[in-house]
mmCIF file of C-alpha atoms and ligand atoms in Angstrom:
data_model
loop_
_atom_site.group_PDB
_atom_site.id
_atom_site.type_symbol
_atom_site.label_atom_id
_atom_site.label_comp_id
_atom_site.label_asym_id
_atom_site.label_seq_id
_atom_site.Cartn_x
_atom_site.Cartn_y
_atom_site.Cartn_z
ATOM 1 C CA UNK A 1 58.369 -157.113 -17.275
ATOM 2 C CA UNK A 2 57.936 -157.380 -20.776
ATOM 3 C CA UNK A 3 61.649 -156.874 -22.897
ATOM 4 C CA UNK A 4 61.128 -154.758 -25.687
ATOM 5 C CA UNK A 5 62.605 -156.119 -28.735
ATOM 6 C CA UNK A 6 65.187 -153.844 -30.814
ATOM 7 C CA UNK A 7 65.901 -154.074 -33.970
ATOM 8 C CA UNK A 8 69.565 -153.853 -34.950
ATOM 9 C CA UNK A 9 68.844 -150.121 -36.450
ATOM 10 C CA UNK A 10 67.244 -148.932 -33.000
ATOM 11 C CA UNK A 11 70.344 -149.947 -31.209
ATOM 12 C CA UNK A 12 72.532 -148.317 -33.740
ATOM 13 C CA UNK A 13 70.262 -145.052 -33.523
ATOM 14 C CA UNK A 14 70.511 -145.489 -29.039
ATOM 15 C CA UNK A 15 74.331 -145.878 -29.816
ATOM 16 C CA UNK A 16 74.931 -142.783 -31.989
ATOM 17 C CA UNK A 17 72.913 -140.499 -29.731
ATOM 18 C CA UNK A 18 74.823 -137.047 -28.983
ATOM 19 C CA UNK A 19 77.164 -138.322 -25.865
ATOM 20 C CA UNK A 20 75.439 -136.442 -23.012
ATOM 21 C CA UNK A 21 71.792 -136.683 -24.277
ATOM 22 C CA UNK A 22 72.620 -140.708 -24.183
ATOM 23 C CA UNK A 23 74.393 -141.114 -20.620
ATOM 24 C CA UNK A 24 71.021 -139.049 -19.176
ATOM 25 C CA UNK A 25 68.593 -141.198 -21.138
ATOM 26 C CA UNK A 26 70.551 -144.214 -20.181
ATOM 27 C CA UNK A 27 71.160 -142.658 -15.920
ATOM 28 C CA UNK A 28 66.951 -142.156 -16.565
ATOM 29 C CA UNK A 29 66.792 -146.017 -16.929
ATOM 30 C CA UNK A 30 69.548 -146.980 -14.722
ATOM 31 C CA UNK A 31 67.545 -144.750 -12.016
ATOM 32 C CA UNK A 32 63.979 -146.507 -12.542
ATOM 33 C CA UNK A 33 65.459 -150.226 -12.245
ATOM 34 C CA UNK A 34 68.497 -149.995 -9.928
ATOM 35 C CA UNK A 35 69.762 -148.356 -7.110
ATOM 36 C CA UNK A 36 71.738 -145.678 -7.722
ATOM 37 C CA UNK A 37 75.058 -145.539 -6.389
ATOM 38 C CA UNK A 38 75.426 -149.188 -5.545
ATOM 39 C CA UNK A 39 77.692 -151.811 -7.002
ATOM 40 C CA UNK A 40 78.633 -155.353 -7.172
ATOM 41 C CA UNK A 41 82.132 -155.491 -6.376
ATOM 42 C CA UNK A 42 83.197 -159.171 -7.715
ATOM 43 C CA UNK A 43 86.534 -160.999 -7.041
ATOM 44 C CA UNK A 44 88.102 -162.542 -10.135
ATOM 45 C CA UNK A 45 90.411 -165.676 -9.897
ATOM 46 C CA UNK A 46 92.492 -167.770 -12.328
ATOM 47 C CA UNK A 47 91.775 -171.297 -10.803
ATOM 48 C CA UNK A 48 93.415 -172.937 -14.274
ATOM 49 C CA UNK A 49 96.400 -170.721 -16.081
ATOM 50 C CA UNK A 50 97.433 -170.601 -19.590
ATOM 51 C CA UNK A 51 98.205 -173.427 -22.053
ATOM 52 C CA UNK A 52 94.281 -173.118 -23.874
ATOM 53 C CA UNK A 53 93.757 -174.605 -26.385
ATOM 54 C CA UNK A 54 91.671 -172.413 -28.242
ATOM 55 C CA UNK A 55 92.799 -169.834 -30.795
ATOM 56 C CA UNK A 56 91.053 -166.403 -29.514
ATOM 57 C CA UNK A 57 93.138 -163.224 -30.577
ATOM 58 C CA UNK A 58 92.666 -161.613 -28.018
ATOM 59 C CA UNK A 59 93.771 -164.099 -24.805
ATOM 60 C CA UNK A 60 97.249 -164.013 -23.515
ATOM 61 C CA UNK A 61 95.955 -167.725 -22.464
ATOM 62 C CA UNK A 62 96.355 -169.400 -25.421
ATOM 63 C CA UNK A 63 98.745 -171.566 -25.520
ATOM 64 C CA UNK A 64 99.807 -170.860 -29.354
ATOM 65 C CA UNK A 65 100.587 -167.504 -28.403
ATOM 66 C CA UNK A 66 104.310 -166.506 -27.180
ATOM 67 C CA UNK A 67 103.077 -164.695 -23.777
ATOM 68 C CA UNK A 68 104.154 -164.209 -20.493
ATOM 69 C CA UNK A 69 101.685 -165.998 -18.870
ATOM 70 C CA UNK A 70 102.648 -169.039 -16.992
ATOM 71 C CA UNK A 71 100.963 -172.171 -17.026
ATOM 72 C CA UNK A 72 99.448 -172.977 -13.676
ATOM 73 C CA UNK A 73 97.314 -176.527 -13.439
ATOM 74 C CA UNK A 74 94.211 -176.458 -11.277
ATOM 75 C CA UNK A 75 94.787 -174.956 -7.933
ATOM 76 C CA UNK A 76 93.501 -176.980 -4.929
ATOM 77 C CA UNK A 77 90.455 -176.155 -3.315
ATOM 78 C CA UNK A 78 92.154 -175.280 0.021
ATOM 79 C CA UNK A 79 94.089 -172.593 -1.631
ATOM 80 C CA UNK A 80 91.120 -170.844 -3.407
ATOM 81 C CA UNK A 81 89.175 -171.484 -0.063
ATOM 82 C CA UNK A 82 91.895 -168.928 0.896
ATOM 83 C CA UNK A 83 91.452 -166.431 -1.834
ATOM 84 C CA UNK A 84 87.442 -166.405 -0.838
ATOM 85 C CA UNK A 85 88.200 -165.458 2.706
ATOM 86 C CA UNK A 86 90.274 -162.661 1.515
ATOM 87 C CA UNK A 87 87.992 -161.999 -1.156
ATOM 88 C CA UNK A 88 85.396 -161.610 1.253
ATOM 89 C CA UNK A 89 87.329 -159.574 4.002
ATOM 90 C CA UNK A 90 87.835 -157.359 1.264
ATOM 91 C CA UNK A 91 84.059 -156.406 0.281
ATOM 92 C CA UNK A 92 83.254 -158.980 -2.316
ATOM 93 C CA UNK A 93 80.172 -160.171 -2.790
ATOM 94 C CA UNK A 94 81.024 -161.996 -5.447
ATOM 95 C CA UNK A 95 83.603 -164.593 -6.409
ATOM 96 C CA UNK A 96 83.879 -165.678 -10.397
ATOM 97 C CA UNK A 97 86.676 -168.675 -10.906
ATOM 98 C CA UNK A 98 88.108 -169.065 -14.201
ATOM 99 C CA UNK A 99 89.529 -171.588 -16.236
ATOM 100 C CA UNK A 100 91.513 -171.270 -19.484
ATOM 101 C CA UNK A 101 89.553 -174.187 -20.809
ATOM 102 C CA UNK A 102 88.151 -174.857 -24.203
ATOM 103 C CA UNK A 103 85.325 -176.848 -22.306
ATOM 104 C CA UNK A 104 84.773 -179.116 -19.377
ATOM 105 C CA UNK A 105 85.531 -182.403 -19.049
ATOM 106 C CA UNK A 106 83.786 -184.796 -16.813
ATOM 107 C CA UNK A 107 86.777 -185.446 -14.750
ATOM 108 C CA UNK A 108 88.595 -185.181 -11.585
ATOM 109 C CA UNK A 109 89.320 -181.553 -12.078
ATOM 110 C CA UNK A 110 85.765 -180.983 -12.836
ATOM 111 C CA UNK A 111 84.704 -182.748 -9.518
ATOM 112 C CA UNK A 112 87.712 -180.358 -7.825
ATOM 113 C CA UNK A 113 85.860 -177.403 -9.225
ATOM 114 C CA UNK A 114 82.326 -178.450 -7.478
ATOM 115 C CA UNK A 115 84.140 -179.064 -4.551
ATOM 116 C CA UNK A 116 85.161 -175.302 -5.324
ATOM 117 C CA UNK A 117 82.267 -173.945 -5.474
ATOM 118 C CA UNK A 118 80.627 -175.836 -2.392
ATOM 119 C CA UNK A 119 82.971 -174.200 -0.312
ATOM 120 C CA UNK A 120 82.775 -170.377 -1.647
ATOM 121 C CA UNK A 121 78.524 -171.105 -1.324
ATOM 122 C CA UNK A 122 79.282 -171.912 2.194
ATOM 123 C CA UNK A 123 81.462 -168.996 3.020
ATOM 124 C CA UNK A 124 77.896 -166.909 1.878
ATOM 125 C CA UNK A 125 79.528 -165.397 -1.548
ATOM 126 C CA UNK A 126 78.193 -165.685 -4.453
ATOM 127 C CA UNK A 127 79.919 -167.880 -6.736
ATOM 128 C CA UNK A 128 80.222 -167.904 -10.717
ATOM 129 C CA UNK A 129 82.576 -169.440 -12.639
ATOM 130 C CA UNK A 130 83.648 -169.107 -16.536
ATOM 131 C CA UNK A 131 85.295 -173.030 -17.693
ATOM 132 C CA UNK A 132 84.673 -172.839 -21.412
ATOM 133 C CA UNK A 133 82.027 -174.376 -22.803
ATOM 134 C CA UNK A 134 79.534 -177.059 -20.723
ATOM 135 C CA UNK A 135 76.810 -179.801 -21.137
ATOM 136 C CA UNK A 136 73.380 -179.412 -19.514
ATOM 137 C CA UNK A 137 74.231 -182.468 -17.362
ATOM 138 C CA UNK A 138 77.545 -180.295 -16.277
ATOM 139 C CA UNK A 139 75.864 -177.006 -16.048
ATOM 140 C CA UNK A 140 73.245 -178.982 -13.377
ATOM 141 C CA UNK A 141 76.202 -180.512 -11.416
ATOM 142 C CA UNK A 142 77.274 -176.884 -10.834
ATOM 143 C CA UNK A 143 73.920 -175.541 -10.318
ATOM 144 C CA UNK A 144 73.589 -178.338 -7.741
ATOM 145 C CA UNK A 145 77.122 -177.758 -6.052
ATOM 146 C CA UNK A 146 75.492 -174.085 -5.455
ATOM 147 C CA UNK A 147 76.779 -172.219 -8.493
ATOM 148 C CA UNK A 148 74.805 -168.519 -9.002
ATOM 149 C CA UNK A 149 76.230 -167.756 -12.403
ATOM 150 C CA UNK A 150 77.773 -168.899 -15.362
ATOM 151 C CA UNK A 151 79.896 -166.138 -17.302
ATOM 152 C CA UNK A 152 80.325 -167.669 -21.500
ATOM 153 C CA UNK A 153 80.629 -164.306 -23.423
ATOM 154 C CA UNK A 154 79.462 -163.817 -27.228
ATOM 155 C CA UNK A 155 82.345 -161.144 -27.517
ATOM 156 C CA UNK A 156 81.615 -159.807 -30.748
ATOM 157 C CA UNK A 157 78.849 -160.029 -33.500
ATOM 158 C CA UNK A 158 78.277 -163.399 -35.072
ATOM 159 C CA UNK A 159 79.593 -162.114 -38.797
ATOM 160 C CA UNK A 160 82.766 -160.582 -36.821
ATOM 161 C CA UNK A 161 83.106 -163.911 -34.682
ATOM 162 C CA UNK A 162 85.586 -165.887 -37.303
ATOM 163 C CA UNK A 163 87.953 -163.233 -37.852
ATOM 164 C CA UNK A 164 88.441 -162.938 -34.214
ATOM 165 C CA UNK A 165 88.261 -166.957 -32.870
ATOM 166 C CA UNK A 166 88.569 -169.867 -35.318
ATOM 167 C CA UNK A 167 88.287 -173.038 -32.896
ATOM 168 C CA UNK A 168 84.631 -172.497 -32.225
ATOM 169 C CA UNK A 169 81.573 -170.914 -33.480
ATOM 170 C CA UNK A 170 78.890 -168.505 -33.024
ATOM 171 C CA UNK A 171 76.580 -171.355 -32.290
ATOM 172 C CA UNK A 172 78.959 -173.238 -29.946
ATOM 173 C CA UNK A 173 78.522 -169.845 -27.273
ATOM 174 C CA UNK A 174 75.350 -170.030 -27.706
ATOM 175 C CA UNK A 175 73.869 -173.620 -27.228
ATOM 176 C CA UNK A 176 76.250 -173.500 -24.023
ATOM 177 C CA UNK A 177 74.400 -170.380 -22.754
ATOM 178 C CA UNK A 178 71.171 -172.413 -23.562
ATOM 179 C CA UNK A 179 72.736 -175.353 -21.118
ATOM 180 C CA UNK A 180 73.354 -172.845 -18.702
ATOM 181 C CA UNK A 181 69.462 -171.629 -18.931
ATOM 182 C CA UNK A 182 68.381 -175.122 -18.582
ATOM 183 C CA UNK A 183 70.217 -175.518 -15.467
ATOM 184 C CA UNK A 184 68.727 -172.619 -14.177
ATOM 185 C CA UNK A 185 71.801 -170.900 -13.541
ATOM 186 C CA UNK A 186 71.901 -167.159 -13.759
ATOM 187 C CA UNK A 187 73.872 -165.849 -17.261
ATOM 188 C CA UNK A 188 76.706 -163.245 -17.514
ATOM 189 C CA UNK A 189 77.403 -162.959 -20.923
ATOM 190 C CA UNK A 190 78.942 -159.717 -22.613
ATOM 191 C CA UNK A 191 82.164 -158.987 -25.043
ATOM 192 C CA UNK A 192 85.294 -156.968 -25.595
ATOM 193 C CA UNK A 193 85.462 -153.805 -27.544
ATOM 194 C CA UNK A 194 88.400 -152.260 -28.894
ATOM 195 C CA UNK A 195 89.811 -155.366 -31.275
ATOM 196 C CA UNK A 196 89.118 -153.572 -34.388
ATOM 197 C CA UNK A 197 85.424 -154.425 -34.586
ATOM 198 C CA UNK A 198 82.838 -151.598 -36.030
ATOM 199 C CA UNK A 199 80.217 -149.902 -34.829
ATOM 200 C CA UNK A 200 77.904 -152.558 -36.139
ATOM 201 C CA UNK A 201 79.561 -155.082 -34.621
ATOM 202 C CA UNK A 202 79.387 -154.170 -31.377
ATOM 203 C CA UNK A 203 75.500 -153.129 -32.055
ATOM 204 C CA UNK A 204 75.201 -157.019 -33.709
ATOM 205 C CA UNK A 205 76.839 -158.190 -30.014
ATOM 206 C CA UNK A 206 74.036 -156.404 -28.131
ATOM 207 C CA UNK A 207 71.543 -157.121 -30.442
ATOM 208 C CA UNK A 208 72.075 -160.998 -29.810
ATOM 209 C CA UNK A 209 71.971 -160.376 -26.184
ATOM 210 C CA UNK A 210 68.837 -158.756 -25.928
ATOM 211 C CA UNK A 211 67.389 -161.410 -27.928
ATOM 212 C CA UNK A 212 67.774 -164.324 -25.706
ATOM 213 C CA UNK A 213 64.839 -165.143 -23.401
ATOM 214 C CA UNK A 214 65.722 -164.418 -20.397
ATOM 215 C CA UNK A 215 68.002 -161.964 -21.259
ATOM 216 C CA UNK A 216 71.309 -162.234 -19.464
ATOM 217 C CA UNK A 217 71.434 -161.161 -15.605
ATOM 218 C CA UNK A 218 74.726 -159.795 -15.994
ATOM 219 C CA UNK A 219 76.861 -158.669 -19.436
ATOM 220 C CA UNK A 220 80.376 -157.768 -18.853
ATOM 221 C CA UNK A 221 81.813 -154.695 -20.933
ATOM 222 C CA UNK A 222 85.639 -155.069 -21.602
ATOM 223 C CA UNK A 223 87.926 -152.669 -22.997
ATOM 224 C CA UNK A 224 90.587 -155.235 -24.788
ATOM 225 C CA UNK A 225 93.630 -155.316 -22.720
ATOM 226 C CA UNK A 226 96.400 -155.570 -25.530
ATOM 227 C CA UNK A 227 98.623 -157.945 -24.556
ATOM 228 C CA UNK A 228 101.915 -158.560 -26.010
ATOM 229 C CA UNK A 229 102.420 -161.823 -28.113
ATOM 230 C CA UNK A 230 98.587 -162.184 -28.981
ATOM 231 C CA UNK A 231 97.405 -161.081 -32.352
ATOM 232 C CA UNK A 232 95.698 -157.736 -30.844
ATOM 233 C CA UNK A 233 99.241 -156.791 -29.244
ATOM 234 C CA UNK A 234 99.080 -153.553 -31.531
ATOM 235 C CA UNK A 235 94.994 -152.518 -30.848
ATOM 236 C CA UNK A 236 95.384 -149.237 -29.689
ATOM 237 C CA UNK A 237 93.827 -148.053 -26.672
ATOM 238 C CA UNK A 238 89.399 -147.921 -26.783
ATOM 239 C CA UNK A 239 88.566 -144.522 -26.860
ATOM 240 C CA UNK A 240 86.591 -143.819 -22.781
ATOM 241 C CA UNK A 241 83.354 -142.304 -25.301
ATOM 242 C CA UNK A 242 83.606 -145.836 -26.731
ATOM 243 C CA UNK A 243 83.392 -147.684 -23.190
ATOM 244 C CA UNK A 244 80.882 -144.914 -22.003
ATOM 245 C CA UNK A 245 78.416 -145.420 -25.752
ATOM 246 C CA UNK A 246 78.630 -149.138 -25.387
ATOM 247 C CA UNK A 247 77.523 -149.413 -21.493
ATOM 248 C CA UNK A 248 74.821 -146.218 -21.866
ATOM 249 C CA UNK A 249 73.537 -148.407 -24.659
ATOM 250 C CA UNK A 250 73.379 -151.394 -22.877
ATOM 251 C CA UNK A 251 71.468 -150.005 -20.112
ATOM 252 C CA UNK A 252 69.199 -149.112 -22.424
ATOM 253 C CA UNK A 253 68.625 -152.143 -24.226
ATOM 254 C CA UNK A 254 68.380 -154.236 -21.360
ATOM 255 C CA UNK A 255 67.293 -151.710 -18.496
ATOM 256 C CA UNK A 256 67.448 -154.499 -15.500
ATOM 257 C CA UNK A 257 70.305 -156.210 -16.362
ATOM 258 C CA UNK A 258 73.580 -155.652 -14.186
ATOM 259 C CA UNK A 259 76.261 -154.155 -16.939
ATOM 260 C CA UNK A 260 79.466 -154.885 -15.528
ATOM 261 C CA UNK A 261 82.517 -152.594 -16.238
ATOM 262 C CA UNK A 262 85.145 -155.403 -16.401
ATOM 263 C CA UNK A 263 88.542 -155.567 -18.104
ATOM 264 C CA UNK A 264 90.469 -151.995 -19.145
ATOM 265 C CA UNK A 265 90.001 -150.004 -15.645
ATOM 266 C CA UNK A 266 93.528 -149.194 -15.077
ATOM 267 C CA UNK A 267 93.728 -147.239 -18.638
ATOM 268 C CA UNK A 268 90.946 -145.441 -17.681
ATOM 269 C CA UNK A 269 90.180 -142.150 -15.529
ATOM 270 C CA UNK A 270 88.699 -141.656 -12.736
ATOM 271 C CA UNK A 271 86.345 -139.420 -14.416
ATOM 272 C CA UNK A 272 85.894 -142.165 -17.121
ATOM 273 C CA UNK A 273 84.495 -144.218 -14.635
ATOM 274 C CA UNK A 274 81.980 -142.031 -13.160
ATOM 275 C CA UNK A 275 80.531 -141.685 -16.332
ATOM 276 C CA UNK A 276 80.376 -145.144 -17.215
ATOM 277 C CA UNK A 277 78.707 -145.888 -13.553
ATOM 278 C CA UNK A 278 76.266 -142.257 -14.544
ATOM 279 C CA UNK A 279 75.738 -144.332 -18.069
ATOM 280 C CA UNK A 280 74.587 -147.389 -15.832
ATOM 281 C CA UNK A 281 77.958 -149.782 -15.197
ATOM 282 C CA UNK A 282 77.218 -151.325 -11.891
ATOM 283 C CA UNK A 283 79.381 -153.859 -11.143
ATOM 284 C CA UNK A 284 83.337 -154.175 -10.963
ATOM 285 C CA UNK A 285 85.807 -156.663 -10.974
ATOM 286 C CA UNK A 286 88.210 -155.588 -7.640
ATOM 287 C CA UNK A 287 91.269 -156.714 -6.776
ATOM 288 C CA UNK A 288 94.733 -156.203 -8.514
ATOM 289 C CA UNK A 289 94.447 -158.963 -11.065
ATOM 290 C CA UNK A 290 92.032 -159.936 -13.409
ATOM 291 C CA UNK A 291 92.870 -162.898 -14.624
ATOM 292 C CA UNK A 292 96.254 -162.656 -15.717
ATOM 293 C CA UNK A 293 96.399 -158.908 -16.059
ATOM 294 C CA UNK A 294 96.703 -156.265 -13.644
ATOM 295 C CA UNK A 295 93.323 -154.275 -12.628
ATOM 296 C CA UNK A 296 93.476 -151.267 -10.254
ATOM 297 C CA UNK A 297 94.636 -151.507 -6.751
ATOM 298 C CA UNK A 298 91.801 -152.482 -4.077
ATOM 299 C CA UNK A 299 92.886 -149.087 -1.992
ATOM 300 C CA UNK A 300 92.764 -147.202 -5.130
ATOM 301 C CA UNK A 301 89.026 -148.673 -6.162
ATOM 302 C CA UNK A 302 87.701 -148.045 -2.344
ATOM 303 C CA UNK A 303 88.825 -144.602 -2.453
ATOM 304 C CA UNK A 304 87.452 -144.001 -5.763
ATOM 305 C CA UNK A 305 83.982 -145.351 -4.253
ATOM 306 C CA UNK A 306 84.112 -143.140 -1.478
ATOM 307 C CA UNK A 307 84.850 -139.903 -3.920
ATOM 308 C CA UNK A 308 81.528 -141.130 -6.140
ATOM 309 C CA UNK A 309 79.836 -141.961 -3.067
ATOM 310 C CA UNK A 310 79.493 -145.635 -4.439
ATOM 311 C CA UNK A 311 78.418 -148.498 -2.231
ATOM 312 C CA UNK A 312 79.449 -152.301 -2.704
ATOM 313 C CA UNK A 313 75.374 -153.989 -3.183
ATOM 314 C CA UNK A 314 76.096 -157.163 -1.041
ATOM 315 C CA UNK A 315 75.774 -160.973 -1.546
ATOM 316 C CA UNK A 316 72.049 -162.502 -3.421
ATOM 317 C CA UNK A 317 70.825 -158.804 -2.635
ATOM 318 C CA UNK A 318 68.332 -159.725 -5.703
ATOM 319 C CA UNK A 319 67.537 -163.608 -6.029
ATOM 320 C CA UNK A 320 67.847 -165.389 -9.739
ATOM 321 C CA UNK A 321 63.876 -165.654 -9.721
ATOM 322 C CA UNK A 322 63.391 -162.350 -8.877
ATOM 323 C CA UNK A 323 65.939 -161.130 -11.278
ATOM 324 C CA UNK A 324 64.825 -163.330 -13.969
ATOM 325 C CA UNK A 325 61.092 -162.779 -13.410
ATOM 326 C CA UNK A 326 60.522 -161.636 -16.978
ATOM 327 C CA UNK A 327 60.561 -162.809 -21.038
HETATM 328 N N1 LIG B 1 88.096 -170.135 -21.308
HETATM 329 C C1 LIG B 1 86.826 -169.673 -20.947
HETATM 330 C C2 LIG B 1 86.100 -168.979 -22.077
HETATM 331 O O1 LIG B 1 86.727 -168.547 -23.010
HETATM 332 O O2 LIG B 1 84.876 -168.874 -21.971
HETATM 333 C C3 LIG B 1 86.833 -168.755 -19.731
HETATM 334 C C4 LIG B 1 87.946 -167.744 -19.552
HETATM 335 S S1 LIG B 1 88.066 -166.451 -20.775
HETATM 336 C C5 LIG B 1 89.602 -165.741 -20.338
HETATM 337 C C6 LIG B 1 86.796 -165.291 -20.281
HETATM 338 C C7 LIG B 1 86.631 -164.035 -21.061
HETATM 339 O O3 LIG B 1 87.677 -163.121 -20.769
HETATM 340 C C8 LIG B 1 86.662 -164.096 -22.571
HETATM 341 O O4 LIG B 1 85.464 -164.547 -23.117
HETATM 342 C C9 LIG B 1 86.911 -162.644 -22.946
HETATM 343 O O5 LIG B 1 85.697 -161.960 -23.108
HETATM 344 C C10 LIG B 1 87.662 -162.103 -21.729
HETATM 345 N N2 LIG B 1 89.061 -161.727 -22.071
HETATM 346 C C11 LIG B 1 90.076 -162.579 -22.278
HETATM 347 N N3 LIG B 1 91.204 -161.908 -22.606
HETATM 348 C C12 LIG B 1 90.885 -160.599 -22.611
HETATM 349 C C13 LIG B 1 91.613 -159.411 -22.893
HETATM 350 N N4 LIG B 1 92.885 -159.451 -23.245
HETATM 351 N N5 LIG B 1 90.980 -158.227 -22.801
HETATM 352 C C14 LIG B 1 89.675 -158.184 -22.447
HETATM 353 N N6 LIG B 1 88.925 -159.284 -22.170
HETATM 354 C C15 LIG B 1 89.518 -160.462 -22.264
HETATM 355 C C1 LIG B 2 84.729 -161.063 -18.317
HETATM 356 O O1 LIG B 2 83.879 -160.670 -19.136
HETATM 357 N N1 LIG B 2 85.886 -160.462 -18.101
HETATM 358 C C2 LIG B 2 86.692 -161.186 -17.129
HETATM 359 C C3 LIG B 2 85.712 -162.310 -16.681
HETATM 360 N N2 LIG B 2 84.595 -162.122 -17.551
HETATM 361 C C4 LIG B 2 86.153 -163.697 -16.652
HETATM 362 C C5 LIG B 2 87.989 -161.649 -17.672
HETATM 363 C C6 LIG B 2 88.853 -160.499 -18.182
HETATM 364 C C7 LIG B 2 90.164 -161.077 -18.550
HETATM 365 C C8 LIG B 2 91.152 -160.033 -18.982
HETATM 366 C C9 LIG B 2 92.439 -160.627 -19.434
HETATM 367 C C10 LIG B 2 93.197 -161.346 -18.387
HETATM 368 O O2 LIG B 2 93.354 -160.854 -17.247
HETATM 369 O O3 LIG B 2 93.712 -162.432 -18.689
HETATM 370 FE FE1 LIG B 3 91.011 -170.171 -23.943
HETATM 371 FE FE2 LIG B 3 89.024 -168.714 -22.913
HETATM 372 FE FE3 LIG B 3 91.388 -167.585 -23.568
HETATM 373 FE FE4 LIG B 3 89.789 -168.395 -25.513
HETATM 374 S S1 LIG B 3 89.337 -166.786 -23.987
HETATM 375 S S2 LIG B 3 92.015 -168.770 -25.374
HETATM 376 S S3 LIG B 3 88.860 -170.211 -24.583
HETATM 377 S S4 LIG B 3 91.049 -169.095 -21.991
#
């Protein structure tokens, strides 16, 4: 399939679209690429805790920040071995590890996390993991150990990305997402809104997105979870017509791409959800924690599914080449 290529106005013009004439325009698309109804239900797990490095306002991870997050070195493999098979009794399809990492290093904990992701790949899950930023020669190793996806969000638009991180750049995101490509791993890649940003920056975020070739397989949506201590402690709430604009445009822009409703669930309705899985969401993060913040009870998500009439889309349902299959 050939992408069409936006320009920066057309997304602006899809984003400011009277609210119900967008969420049908965007179901319309979400109807002729996906499967209505079903969604990736992926398990979310802080393998390495606090005490990063890096200086981005909004993570309660950093370590400059006074948070409550405690520091937690890399877990052993046996334990998250552990959290797969619950994972996995639970209805995930997915597993993505996380590491509050400014990059990887090549170094035992690096060969702990391949060991890692060996052992999720054998339990039949799919496994992605977000480490910071990586080398092509890393990004292979993973690829080889059986990774599926790599998940390095953009988060904002490049002329909003200094006020909000100062230890890296634009660029940085990017040439890893490249690596990531050349390792023929699948990308997640997405952003937060709701740290003060504009309208055009979250348009500029989406417009970078759609640009790369492939475009991403996955991009994330997150509300901003405020946490106390970091600089965006005082954001207040992302208005639900926010969360539903930004996904309904996203569907739009890049109609067979999986747009994943990720952090901010448990400030939002019921209601609010269905219309962000009408506007084309169709994946979740599920479980009670994200990664160091709470997320919405696993009862309270399957019961919500059975009120939509959602179904969890099961493991490598659509292979990378088939999802990639286009420029
Ligand atoms: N350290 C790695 C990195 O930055 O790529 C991986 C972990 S980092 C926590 C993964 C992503 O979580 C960030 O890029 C950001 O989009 C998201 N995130 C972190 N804190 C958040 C918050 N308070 N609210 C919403 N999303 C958040
Ligand atoms: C993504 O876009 N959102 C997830 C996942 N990718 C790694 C992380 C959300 C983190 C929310 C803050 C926390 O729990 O620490
Ligand atoms: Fe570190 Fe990632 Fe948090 Fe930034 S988002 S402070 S890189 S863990």
């Amino acid at each position: 399939m050939n992408m069409k290529n936006y320009t920066k106005e057309d997304i602006l013009e899809i984003y400011n679209t009277p609210l119900l004439e967008l969420v049908s325009r965007a179901a319309e698309v979400h109807k002729q690429h996906h499967t209505i109804g079903e969604v990736q239900v992926s398990s979310l797990l802080s393998i390495k805790t606090g005490g990063c490095p890096e200086d981005c306002a909004y993570c309660p991870q950093a370590a400059r920040y006074q948070t409550e997050v405690k520091v937690h070195k890399l877990m052993g493999v046996d334990e998250v071995s552990k959290c797969a098979d619950n994972a996995k009794a639970g209805g995930a399809s997915r597993m993505c590890l996380g590491a509050a990492w400014r990059e990887v290093r090549d170094n035992r904990d690096f060969d702990k996390v391949l060991d890692m992701v060996k052992t999720i790949n054998g339990k039949g899950l799919e496994v992605c993991a977000t480490l910071g930023m990586v080398t092509e020669e890393q990004a292979k190793k993973l690829a080889d150990a059986g990774l599926y996806a790599y998940n390095h969000n953009i988060d904002t638009s490049e002329e909003n990305y200094n006020s909000i991180i100062s230890t890296r750049n634009y660029d940085d995101r990017l040439s890893t997402i490249n690596n990531v490509r050349k390792a023929g791993l699948t990308v997640c890649s997405g952003g937060i809104i709701g740290m003060g940003e504009s309208a055009e920056d979250r348009i500029g975020m989406l417009y970078t997105l759609s640009l790369l070739r492939p475009v991403p397989e996955s991009v994330p949506i997150n509300a901003l979870v405020a946490v106390e201590g970091t600089p965006m402690e005082n954001q207040s709430p992302v208005p639900i017509w926010d969360m539903v604009r930004m996904i309904a445009t996203t569907r739009i822009v890049m109609p067979t791409t999986t747009v994943r409703l990720s952090a901010g669930r448990l400030s939002m309705s019921m209601e609010g959800q269905a219309l962000c899985f009408l506007a084309g969401a169709s994946s979740i993060f599920a479980g009670d924690k994200l990664l160091t913040t709470p997320n919405p009870e696993f009862n309270q998500d399957m019961e919500m599914f059975k009120i939509l009439g959602l179904s969890p889309k099961k493991a490598f349902a659509g292979k990378p080449e088939e999802i990639s299959n286009y420029v």
